[in-house]
mmCIF file of C-alpha atoms in Angstrom:
data_model
loop_
_atom_site.group_PDB
_atom_site.id
_atom_site.type_symbol
_atom_site.label_atom_id
_atom_site.label_comp_id
_atom_site.label_asym_id
_atom_site.label_seq_id
_atom_site.Cartn_x
_atom_site.Cartn_y
_atom_site.Cartn_z
ATOM 1 C CA MET A 63 104.799 53.928 201.399
ATOM 2 C CA PRO A 64 106.508 55.857 204.187
ATOM 3 C CA ASN A 65 109.238 58.286 203.260
ATOM 4 C CA ILE A 66 110.451 59.278 206.720
ATOM 5 C CA LYS A 67 112.868 56.965 208.530
ATOM 6 C CA SER A 68 110.846 56.829 211.745
ATOM 7 C CA GLN A 69 107.742 55.894 209.766
ATOM 8 C CA LYS A 70 109.641 53.063 208.087
ATOM 9 C CA ASP A 71 110.766 51.849 211.510
ATOM 10 C CA ARG A 72 107.186 51.959 212.803
ATOM 11 C CA VAL A 73 106.008 49.833 209.858
ATOM 12 C CA VAL A 74 108.604 47.197 210.744
ATOM 13 C CA GLN A 75 107.680 47.370 214.432
ATOM 14 C CA ALA A 76 103.973 47.090 213.673
ATOM 15 C CA LYS A 77 104.550 43.943 211.609
ATOM 16 C CA LYS A 78 106.691 42.435 214.359
ATOM 17 C CA GLU A 79 104.112 43.253 217.053
ATOM 18 C CA ALA A 80 101.272 41.903 214.906
ATOM 19 C CA MET A 81 103.114 38.610 214.461
ATOM 20 C CA HIS A 82 103.823 38.409 218.198
ATOM 21 C CA ASN A 83 100.166 39.076 219.027
ATOM 22 C CA LYS A 84 99.073 36.490 216.463
ATOM 23 C CA VAL A 85 101.224 33.836 218.146
ATOM 24 C CA ILE A 86 99.778 34.672 221.563
ATOM 25 C CA LYS A 87 96.173 34.648 220.269
ATOM 26 C CA SER A 88 96.711 31.331 218.503
ATOM 27 C CA ASN A 89 98.127 29.768 221.666
ATOM 28 C CA LEU A 90 95.235 31.226 223.643
ATOM 29 C CA LYS A 91 92.661 29.642 221.326
ATOM 30 C CA THR A 92 94.406 26.267 221.596
ATOM 31 C CA VAL A 93 94.495 26.364 225.399
ATOM 32 C CA ILE A 94 90.834 27.404 225.602
ATOM 33 C CA LYS A 95 89.798 24.572 223.268
ATOM 34 C CA LYS A 96 91.722 22.073 225.426
ATOM 35 C CA ALA A 97 90.012 23.404 228.550
ATOM 36 C CA ASP A 98 86.578 23.189 226.909
ATOM 37 C CA ALA A 99 87.272 19.614 225.831
ATOM 38 C CA ALA A 100 88.412 18.697 229.352
ATOM 39 C CA ILE A 101 85.283 20.267 230.842
ATOM 40 C CA ASP A 102 82.985 18.486 228.370
ATOM 41 C CA SER A 103 84.606 15.089 228.930
ATOM 42 C CA ASN A 104 84.816 15.666 232.706
ATOM 43 C CA ALA A 105 88.508 14.720 232.615
ATOM 44 C CA ALA A 106 90.434 14.122 235.820
ATOM 45 C CA ASP A 107 92.924 16.901 235.045
ATOM 46 C CA LYS A 108 90.203 19.423 234.186
ATOM 47 C CA ASP A 109 91.158 21.745 237.070
ATOM 48 C CA ALA A 110 94.800 21.910 235.988
ATOM 49 C CA VAL A 111 93.872 22.508 232.350
ATOM 50 C CA MET A 112 91.391 25.203 233.358
ATOM 51 C CA LYS A 113 93.986 26.864 235.572
ATOM 52 C CA ALA A 114 96.425 26.925 232.624
ATOM 53 C CA ALA A 115 93.742 28.450 230.398
ATOM 54 C CA VAL A 116 92.928 31.185 232.923
ATOM 55 C CA SER A 117 96.647 31.882 233.281
ATOM 56 C CA ALA A 118 97.039 32.182 229.501
ATOM 57 C CA ILE A 119 94.037 34.515 229.303
ATOM 58 C CA ASP A 120 95.415 36.716 232.091
ATOM 59 C CA SER A 121 98.824 36.757 230.429
ATOM 60 C CA ALA A 122 97.337 37.865 227.109
ATOM 61 C CA LYS A 123 95.343 40.535 228.941
ATOM 62 C CA SER A 124 98.397 41.901 230.740
ATOM 63 C CA LYS A 125 100.363 42.029 227.471
ATOM 64 C CA GLY A 126 97.583 44.041 225.851
ATOM 65 C CA VAL A 127 96.737 41.391 223.281
ATOM 66 C CA ILE A 128 93.108 41.143 224.406
ATOM 67 C CA HIS A 129 90.938 43.655 226.241
ATOM 68 C CA LYS A 130 90.372 43.187 229.973
ATOM 69 C CA ASN A 131 86.609 42.806 229.488
ATOM 70 C CA THR A 132 87.176 40.106 226.862
ATOM 71 C CA ALA A 133 89.468 38.266 229.266
ATOM 72 C CA ALA A 134 86.928 38.531 232.082
ATOM 73 C CA ARG A 135 84.146 37.275 229.799
ATOM 74 C CA LYS A 136 86.179 34.265 228.642
ATOM 75 C CA VAL A 137 87.124 33.302 232.212
ATOM 76 C CA SER A 138 83.561 33.787 233.435
ATOM 77 C CA ARG A 139 82.029 31.659 230.697
ATOM 78 C CA MET A 140 84.604 28.920 231.235
ATOM 79 C CA ALA A 141 83.932 28.864 234.986
ATOM 80 C CA LYS A 142 80.187 28.811 234.355
ATOM 81 C CA ARG A 143 80.540 25.789 232.043
ATOM 82 C CA ALA A 144 82.805 24.019 234.541
ATOM 83 C CA ASN A 145 80.363 24.588 237.398
ATOM 84 C CA LYS A 146 77.458 23.379 235.276
ATOM 85 C CA ALA A 147 79.380 20.225 234.303
ATOM 86 C CA ALA A 148 80.371 19.576 237.926
ATOM 87 C CA ALA A 149 76.756 19.865 239.070
ATOM 88 C CA GLN A 150 75.629 17.106 236.710
#
């Protein structure tokens, strides 16, 4: 348990930041699942859904929630799946 005031403040801030990051990650997972489903079903709005997913990934990356390499990997794999589905 922290005894110094600044340490107590940092504990509160860390909890707040963790909750904020959790919300962003949860939203990110939801958007990625929707994009994957749209790609698999070859939906008409697949491009718009994929664009929203890439935007959400980039937003999470810029906020420091996920690492830039993780973001690049997720976008790359999604694009690869979309191209493979379009070719069939």
